[in-house]
Every structure is written in C-alpha cells, then in structure tokens.
Coordinates of C-alpha atoms and ligand atoms in Angstrom, one line a residue:
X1 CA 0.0 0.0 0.0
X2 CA 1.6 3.5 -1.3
X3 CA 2.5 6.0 1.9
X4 CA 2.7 9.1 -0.1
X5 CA 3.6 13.3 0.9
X6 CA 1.1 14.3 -1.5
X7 CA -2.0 11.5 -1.3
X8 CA -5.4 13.4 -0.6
X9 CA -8.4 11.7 -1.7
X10 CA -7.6 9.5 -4.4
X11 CA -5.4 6.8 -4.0
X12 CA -3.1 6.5 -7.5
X13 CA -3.3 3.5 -9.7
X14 CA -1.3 0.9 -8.9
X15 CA 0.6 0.9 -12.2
X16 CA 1.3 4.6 -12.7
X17 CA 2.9 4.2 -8.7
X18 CA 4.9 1.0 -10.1
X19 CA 6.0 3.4 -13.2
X20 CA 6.4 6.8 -12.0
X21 CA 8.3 5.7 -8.7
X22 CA 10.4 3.6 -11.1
X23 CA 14.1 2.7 -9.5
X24 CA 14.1 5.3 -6.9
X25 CA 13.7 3.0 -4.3
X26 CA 17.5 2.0 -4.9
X27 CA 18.5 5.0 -6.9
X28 CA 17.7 6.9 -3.5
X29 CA 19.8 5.0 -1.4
X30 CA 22.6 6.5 -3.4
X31 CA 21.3 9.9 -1.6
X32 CA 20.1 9.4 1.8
X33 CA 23.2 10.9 3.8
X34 CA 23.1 13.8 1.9
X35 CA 19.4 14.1 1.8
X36 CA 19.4 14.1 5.7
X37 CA 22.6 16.8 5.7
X38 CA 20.5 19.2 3.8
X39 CA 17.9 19.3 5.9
X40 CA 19.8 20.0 8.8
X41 CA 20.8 22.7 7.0
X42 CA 17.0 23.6 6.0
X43 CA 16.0 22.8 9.8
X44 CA 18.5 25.2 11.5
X45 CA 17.5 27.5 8.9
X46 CA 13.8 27.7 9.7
X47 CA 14.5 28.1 13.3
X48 CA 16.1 31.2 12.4
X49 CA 13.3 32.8 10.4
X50 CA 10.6 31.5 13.0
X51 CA 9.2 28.7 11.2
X52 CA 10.3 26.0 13.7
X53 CA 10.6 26.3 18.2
X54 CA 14.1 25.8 19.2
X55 CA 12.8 22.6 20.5
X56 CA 10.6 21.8 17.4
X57 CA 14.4 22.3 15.6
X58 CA 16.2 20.2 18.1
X59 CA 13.8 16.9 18.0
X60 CA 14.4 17.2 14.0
X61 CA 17.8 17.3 14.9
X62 CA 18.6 14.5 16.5
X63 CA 15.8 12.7 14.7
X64 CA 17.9 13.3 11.5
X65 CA 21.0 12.4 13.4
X66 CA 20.1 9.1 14.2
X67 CA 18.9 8.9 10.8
X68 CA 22.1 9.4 9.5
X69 CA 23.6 6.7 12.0
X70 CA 21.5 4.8 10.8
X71 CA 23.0 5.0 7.1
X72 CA 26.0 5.0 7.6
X73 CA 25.1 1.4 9.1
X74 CA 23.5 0.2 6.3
X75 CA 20.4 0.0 8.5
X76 CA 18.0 2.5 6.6
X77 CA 15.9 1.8 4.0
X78 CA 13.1 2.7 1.8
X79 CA 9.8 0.6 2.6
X80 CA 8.4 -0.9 0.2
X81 CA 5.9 1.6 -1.3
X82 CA 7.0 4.6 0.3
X83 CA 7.5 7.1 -2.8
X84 CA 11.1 8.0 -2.2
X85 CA 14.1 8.8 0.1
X86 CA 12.4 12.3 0.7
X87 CA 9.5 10.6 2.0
X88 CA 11.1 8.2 4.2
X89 CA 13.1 10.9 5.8
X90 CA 10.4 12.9 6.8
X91 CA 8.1 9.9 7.7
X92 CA 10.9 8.4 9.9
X93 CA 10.9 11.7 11.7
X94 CA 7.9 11.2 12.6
X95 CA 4.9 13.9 13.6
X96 CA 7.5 16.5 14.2
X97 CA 8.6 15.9 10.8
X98 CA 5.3 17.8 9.6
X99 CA 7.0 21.1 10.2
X100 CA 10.7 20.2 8.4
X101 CA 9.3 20.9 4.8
X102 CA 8.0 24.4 4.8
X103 CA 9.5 26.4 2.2
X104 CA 11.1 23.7 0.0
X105 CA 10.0 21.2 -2.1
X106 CA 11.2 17.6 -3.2
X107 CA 12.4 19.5 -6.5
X108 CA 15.1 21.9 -4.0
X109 CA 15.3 18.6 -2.0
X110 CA 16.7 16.4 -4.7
X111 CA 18.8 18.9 -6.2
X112 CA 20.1 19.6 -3.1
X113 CA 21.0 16.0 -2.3
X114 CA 22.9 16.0 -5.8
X115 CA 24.7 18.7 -5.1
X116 CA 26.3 17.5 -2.0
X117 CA 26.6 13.7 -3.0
X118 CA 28.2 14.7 -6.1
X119 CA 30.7 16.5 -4.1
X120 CA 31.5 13.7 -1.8
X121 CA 31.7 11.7 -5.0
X122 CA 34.2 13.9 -7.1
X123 CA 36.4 13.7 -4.3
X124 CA 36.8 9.9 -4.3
X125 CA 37.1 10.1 -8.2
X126 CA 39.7 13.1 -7.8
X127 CA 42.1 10.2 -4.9
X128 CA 41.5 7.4 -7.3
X129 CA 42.9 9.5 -9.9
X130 CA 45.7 11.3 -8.0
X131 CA 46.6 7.6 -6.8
X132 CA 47.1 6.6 -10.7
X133 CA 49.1 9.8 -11.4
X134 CA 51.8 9.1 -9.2
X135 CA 52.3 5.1 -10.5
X136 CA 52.3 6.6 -13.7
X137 CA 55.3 9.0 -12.7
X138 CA 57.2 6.5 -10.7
X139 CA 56.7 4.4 -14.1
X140 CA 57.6 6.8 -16.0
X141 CA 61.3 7.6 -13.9
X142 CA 61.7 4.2 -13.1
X143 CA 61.7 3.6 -17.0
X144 CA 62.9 6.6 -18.4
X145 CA 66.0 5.4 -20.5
X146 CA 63.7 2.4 -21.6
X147 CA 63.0 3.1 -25.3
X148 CA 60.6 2.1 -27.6
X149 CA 59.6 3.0 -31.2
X150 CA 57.3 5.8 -31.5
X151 CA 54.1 5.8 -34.0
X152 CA 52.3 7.6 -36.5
X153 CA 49.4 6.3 -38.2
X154 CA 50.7 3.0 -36.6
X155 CA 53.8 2.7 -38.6
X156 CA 57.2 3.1 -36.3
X157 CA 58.1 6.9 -36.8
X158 CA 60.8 7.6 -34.4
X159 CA 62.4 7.0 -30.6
X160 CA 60.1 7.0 -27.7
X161 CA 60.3 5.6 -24.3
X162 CA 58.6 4.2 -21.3
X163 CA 59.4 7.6 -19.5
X164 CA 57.4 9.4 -22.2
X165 CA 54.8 6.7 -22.7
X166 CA 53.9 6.6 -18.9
X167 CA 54.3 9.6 -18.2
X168 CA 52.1 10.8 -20.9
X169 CA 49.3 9.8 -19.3
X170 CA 50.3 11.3 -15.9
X171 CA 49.9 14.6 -17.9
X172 CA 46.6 13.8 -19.7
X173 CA 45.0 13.4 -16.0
X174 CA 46.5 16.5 -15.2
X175 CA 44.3 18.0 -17.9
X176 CA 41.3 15.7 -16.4
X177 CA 41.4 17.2 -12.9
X178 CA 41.3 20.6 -14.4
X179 CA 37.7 19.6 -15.6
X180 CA 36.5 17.9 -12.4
X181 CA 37.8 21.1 -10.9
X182 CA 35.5 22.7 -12.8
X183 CA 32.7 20.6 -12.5
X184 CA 32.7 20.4 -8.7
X185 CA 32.9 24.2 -8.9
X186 CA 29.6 24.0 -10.8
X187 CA 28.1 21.1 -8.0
X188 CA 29.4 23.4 -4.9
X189 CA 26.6 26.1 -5.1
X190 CA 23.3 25.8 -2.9
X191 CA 20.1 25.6 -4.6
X192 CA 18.2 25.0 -1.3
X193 CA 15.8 27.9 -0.9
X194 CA 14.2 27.3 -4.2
X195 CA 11.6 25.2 -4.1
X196 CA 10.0 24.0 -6.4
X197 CA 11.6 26.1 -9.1
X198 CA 10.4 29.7 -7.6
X199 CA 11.2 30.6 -4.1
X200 CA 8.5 30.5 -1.9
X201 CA 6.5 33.8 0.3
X202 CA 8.9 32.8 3.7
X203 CA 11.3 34.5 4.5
X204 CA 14.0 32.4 3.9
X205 CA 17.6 33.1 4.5
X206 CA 19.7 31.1 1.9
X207 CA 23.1 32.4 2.7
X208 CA 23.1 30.4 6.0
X209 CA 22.0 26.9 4.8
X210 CA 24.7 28.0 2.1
X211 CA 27.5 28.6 4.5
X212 CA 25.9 25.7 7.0
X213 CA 26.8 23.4 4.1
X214 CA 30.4 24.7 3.0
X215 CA 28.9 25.8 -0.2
X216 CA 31.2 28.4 -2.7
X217 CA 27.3 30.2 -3.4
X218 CA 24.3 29.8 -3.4
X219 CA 22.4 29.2 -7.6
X220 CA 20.9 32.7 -6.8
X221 CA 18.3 32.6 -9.2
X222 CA 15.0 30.5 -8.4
X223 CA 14.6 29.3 -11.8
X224 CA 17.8 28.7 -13.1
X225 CA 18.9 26.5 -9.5
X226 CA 16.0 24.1 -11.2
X227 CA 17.7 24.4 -14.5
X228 CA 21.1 23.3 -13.1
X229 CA 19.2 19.7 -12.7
X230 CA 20.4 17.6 -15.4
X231 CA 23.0 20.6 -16.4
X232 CA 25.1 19.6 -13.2
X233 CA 25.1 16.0 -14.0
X234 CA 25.8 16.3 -17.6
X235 CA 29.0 19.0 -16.8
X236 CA 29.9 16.4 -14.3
X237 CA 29.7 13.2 -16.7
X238 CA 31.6 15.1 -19.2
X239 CA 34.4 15.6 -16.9
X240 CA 34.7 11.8 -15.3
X241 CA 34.2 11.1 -19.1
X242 CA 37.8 12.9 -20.0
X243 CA 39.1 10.5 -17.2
X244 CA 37.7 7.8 -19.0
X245 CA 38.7 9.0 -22.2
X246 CA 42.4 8.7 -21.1
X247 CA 42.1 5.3 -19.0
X248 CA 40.3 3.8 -21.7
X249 CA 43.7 5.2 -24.1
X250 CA 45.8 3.7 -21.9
X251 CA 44.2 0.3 -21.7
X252 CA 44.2 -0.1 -25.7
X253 CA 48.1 0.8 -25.8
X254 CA 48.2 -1.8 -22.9
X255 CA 46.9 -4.6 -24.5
X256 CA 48.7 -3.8 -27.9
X257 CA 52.5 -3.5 -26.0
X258 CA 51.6 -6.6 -24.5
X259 CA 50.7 -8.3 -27.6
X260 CA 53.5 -10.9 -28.9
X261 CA 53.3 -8.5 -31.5
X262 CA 54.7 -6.2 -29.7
X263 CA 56.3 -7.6 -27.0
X264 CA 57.2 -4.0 -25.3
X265 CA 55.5 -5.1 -21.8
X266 CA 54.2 -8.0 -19.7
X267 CA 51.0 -8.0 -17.5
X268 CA 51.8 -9.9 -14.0
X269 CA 50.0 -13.4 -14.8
X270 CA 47.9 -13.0 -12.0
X271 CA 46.4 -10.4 -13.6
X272 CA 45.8 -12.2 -16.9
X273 CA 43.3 -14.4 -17.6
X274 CA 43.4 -17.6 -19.4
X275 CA 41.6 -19.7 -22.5
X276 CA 39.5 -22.9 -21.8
X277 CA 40.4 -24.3 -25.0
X278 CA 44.2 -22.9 -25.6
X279 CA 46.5 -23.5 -22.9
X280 CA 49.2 -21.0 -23.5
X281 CA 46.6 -17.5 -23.0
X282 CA 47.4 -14.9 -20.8
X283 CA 44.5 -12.5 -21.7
X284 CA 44.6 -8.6 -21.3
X285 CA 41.3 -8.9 -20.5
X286 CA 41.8 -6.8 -17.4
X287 CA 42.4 -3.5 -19.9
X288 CA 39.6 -4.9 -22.6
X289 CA 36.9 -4.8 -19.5
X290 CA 38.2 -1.4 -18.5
X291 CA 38.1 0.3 -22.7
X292 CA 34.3 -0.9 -22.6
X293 CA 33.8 0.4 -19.1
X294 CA 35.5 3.5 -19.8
X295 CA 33.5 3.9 -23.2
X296 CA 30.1 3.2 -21.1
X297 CA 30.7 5.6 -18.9
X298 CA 32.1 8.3 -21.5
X299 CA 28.2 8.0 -22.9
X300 CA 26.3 9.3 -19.8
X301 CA 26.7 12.4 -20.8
X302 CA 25.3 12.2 -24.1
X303 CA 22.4 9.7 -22.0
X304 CA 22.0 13.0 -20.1
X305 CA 22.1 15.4 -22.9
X306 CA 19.4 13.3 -25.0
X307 CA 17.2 13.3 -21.6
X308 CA 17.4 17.2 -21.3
X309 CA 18.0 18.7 -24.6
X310 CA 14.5 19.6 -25.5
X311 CA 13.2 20.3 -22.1
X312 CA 11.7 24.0 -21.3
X313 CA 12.9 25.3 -18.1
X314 CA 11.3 24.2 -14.8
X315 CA 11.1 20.9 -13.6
X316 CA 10.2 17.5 -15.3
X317 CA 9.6 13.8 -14.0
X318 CA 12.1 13.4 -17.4
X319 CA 15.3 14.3 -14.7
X320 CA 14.0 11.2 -12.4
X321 CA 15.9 9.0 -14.8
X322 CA 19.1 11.3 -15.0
X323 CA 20.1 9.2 -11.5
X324 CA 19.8 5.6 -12.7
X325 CA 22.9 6.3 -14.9
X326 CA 24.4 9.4 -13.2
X327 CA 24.9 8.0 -9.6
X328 CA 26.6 4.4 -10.0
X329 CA 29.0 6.0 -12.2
X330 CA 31.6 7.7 -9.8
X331 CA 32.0 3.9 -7.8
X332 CA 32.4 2.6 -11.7
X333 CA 35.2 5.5 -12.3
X334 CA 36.8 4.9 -8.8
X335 CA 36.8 0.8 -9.6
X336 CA 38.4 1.5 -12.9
X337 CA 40.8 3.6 -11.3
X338 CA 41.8 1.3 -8.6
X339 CA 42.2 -1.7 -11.0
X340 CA 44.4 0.0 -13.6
X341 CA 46.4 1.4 -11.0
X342 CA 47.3 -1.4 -9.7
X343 CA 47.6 -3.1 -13.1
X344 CA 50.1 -0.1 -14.2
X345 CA 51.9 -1.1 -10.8
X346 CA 52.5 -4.7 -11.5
X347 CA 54.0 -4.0 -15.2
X348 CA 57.1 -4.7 -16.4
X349 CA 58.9 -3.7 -19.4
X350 CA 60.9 -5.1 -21.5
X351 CA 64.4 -3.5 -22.3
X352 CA 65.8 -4.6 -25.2
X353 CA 62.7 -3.7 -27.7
X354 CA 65.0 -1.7 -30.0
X355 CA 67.8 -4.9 -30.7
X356 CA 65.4 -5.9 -32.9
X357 CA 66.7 -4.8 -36.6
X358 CA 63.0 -3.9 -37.8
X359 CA 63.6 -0.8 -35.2
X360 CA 66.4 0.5 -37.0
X361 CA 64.4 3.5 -39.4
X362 CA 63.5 5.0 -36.3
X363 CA 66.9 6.4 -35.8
X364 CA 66.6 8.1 -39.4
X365 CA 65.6 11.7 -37.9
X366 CA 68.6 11.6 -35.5
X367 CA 71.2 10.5 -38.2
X368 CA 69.4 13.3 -40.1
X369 CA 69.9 15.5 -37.2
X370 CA 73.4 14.8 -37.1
X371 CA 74.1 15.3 -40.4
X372 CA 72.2 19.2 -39.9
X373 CA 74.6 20.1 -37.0
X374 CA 77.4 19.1 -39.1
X375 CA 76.3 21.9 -41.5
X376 CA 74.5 19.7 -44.6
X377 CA 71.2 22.1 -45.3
X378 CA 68.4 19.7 -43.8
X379 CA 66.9 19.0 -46.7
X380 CA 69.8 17.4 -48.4
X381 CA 70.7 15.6 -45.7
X382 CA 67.3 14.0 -45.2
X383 CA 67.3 13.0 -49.1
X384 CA 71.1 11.5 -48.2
X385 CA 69.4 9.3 -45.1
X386 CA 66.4 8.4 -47.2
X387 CA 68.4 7.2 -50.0
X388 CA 70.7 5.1 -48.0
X389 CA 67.6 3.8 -46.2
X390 CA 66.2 2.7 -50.2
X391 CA 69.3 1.1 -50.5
X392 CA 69.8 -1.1 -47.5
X393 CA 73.0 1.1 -46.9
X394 CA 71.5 2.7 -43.3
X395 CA 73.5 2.0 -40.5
X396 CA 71.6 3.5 -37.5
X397 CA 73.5 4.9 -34.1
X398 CA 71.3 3.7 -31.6
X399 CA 71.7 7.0 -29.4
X400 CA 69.0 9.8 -28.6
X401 CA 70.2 13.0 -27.8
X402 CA 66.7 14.8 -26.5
X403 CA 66.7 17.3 -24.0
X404 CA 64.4 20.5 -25.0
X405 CA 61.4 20.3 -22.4
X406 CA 59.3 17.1 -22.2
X407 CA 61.7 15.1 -24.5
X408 CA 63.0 11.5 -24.0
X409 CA 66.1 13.2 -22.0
X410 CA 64.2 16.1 -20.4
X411 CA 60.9 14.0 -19.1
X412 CA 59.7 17.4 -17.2
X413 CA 58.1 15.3 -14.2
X414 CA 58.6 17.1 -11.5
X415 CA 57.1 20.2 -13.7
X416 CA 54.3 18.0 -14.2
X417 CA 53.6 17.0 -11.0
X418 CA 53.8 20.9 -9.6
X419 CA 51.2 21.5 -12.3
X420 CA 48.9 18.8 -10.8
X421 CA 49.3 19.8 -7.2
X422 CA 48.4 23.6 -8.2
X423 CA 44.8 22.1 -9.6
X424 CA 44.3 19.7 -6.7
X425 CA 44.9 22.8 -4.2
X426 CA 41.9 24.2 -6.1
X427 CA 39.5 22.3 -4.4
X428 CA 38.2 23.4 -1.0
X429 CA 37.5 20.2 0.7
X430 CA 38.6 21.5 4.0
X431 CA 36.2 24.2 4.1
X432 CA 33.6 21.1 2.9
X433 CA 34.6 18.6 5.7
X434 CA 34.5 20.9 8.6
X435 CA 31.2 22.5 7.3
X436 CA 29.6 19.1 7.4
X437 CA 31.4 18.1 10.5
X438 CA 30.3 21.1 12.3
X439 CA 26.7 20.0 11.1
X440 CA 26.4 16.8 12.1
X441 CA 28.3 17.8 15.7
X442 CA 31.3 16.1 15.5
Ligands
LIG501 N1 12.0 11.3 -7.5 C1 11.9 12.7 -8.0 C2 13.1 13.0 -8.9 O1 14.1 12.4 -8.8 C3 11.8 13.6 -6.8 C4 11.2 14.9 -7.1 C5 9.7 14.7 -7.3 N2 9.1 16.0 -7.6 C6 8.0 16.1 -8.3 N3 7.6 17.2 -8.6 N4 7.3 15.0 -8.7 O2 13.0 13.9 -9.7

C-alpha cells in the first residue's frame, strides 16, 4: 500500500505508482546521507526565520542524526511503497517531521542532495585519480632510459620511451582534474531555498544553509537553481568522461605492448586471464573490461544530454531518470581507477625492444639531425638518409640525444607534477569537511 507526501483523496493506480516511482527505491539510497545533511541545513535555517521552536528544531535534529547513524550502518531503508528517500526521511521523523518541509520542495530537495553527493563523490574520483598519477610517474622515472619505437598512423616513426609513454598519461590526468575542478565548482553552489523552481513567500535566509553546508554560493536565481538539474550531471559526466577517455587510451596501448606482437611489456600473470580451449593464454582482458567500461561511462553524458536537450525550463519527471545512470558512475570510475592502478603497478617492461633490426628507421631523424649540426642544409641531408635507407646502406647509431622540455632526456616530471598539485589545491575540501562536521556535531 503506497505511503505518499502528497495523497489526498484519491489513491493512484497501482501501475502509474509502479512506473512513476520507477528505480528510486535503490537509486535513493545512493542519496540518503546527503538528503538528511540538507535538511539539517533547511532545519537550523527555519528556526532562524521563526518557522520552527528551538525545540521543534532540536527533535528534528537529532531525529535526523540518528537517521544518518542509521545509514551510515546500512540499517536504513526505503519501505516498500514509500514514494522516495524524501519521503522516508520525513516519515521516519515522525509527527515533528510535519513542520521540516516548509519552504522547500522535493524538487530543491533532490537537487540539493545532488549537489552534496556529487561533491563527496568527485572527491573519491579526484584520490582514485591522483593515486594513478603518481604510479604513472614512478613508471615513467623508473623507465625513463627504456625506449621504444614511437608511431604515427601506426607505422614506427621515431624513438620514444617508457618515460614518455607513462608519463604521458600522468599529464593527460592532469588535464582531467582541471575539468573535475571545474565541475565540482559548478556542483558546490546551494540551490536549497528554491523550491519548487520559484522561491516561496517565507522569509527564507539562503546564505546560511549556504554557508551551514560549506557551499562556494548559493544558484541565486530561483529558476535557473531548477535548471542546473540535469546541467550539473551532464558537466559532471563530461568531466569523469575525460578520465575515462584517457584510461580507456591507456588500456588499448596496454593490451597492444603486451601483444607478442609487440612484446614492449608484460602484464603480472595474475592479472591475466586464461583460455579454456588454448592453454598457452594470458588475456589482457583486465584492460579490454576497463576500454568498454570506460567507453560506457564516456556516454552518460550524451544519456543526459538526450534526456534534457529539449526540455523548457522548470522541472520535469524526465530528470528522475538522470540518476539511474548518473549515480553508479563515480564507484564505476573509482573501480576502474583502482584496478588499472594497480595493473600499471605490477608491469614490467621489457628493455631490449630496439635490438630488434625492424627498429632500425626509427633512428633516421637523428642520423638526419646529425648530419644538420654538421652543417649539410636539412633537406639534403634527409634526401642522403632516405636514400641510403632505399638502398639497404642505413646503418643507425642507436643514441637519442633529447633534451628541450618534455623530450625522452628532459621528461619534465617534477614540472608535471607541480602542475597537478596547483589544480588539486583548487578544491576546498577542507572548508567542505569541517562545514559538514560542524553540522552533524562532531
Ligand atoms: N524522484 C523525484 C526526482 O528524482 C523527486 C522529485 C519529485 N518531484 C515532483 N515534482 N514529482 O526527480
């Protein structure tokens, strides 16, 4: 039997209440803590402009406290036909939870508990990733006279290494955490206050639930705080996505270096998998899982583009569906992360990949090079190599000579690592943590 906020006189059809409530009973569970933070935030609010006793504040205090214990046990849930985590919240306070929901609405509520789980989220996603940065620079100095042919259009092209190939990636999440920067500036602002898309006739005072949460602002604007639902999530997507985008490179140039093929790197063989039918397999399939994970999670954001493209402004049971893809994506991410980390970890290279004679064009440039500094015009010195090359005559030096910045002799690590402290100093998770602490009295 349905327990719903908004039942008068007519009880719903059982089918439009199996449809319309859909997946939130688990999709909600996602969003309990956070649903229970904000309205100690909405609660300590209303005591301030009158709305609620000081006692009438304090019971739904510690009622929401102990509803929080009770999550972070794993003891909470949402009964079977109650309508949503809003609901339960507010039922579990019981009768003085009548007085918690003046002047907001379950469309404030839920953007509101977005907000703040997709803050605690991004952080996770922002260790995970910090966690694979600095494997991929020990890799990267570990093996940094380790080299390897470079490509273009897959055909070898010139010298590389396993400092540059490592340590490539390092950078690319360097470029990632710029854009979760971004994106949880976008999820740090408080749309509490507006309802159900357009304030409401109390007297509400915004700035403090804004600062009682650690919020950067408040969305000021009634109607575009609704509009940021769906826009949050698809900002948000788009930058896990870049971090997918890179893992899921990384994991392709895995699988092909560890190809016989190849040969340019081994996976530990307890992290391969094998064949039932061919008894010599030692599968990348580790890497192969993580491109089609990565890939599935760089399409949420197109999932969420599709859901709100052609929506008007103001709030749409459309967004309810947002979550069932949005919220089990940062514990995909995080998962990912962990797992190629430790993959990256366990690999070792192999450091004769250039003995093989196939390698030896590779060197062409640098014999070119040579010849340049010597004072042949570069031109006629290339069509010297490339000739000798037609004719079988080229006898490479195996020896790099790099060292402008970010070269196989001038890596630039420790630059790249300064550059990816500055973002990370950019987010204010301090001010977030003691905000939240300072909430729930601890
Ligand atoms: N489950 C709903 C959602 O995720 C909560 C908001 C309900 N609001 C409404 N106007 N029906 O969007």
């Amino acid at each position: 039997m349905a327990n719903k906020l908004w039942e008068k006189n007519v009880r719903v059809n059982a089918d439009v209440e199996r449809y319309t409530i859909g997946r939130d009973a688990e999709m909600d569970m996602y969003l309990a803590p956070y649903d229970v933070l904000g309205s100690m935030a909405h609660a300590t609010m209303l005591e301030t402009i009158g709305l609620l006793t000081p006692d009438d504040r304090d019971a739904i205090l510690s009622g929401l406290k102990s509803i929080y214990a009770r999550v972070q046990a794993g003891e909470f849930e949402i009964e079977p036909g109650v309508e949503d985590v809003h609901s339960q919240v507010e039922m579990d306070l019981g009768a003085v939870g009548k007085k918690l929901h003046s002047g907001r609405s379950r469309n404030d509520q839920v953007l509101i508990d977005l907000k703040l789980f997709t803050r605690a989220k991004l952080r996770e996603v922002v260790e995970a990733v910090l966690r694979l940065f600095h494997t991929l620079q020990e890799q990267s100095e570990r093996n940094k006279d380790v080299l390897i042919p470079g490509y273009t259009h897959l055909q070898i092209a010139m010298p590389s290494s396993f400092g540059l190939w490592f340590g490539a990636y390092a950078e690319s999440l360097v470029d990632d955490m710029q854009l979760l920067l971004s994106a949880y500036k976008v999820a740090n602002r408080n749309p509490l206050g507006s309802a159900a898309g357009y304030g409401n006739s109390f007297p509400l005072n915004r700035q403090l639930t804004t600062d009682l949460l650690g919020f950067d602002s408040m969305d000021y604007n009634v109607v575009y705080a609704q509009m940021g639902r769906g826009k949050t999530e698809r900002i948000v997507a788009s930058a896990v996505g870049s971090v997918a985008a890179t893992v899921s490179k990384l994991a392709f140039d895995a699988c092909l270096y560890n190809s016989q093929n190849f040969g340019f790197l081994k996976l530990a063989p307890e992290y391969t998998t094998g064949s039932s039918i061919m008894p010599h397999k030692k599968n990348p399939d580790v890497f192969e899982l993580t491109r089609a994970k990565c890939n599935k999670i760089q399409a949420i954001q197109q999932e969420i583009t599709l859901i709100t493209n052609n929506l008007p402004s103001g709030y749409f049971r459309d967004l309810q569906i947002i979550k069932e893809s949005y919220l089990p994506m940062f514990d995909q991410m995080i998962d990912v992360l962990n797992m190629v980390e430790n993959m990256i970890s366990k690999i070792t290279v192999n450091e004769h990949v250039l003995d093989d004679p196939k390698y030896a064009p590779i060197f062409s440039v640098e014999e070119v090079n040579r010849r340049t500094l010597a004072g042949t015009p570069f031109r006629d010195a290339y069509k010297q190599v490339g000739l000798e090359i037609e004719a079988g005559q080229f006898e490479p030096v195996k020896e790099v000579h790099h060292t402008h910045e970010g070269s196989i002799g001038n890596l630039c690590n420790d630059r790249i690592a300064a550059l990816m402290e500055s973002v990370v100093a950019g987010f204010p998770f301090d001010k977030v943590d003691a905000a939240e602490r300072q909430l729930l009295g601890r």
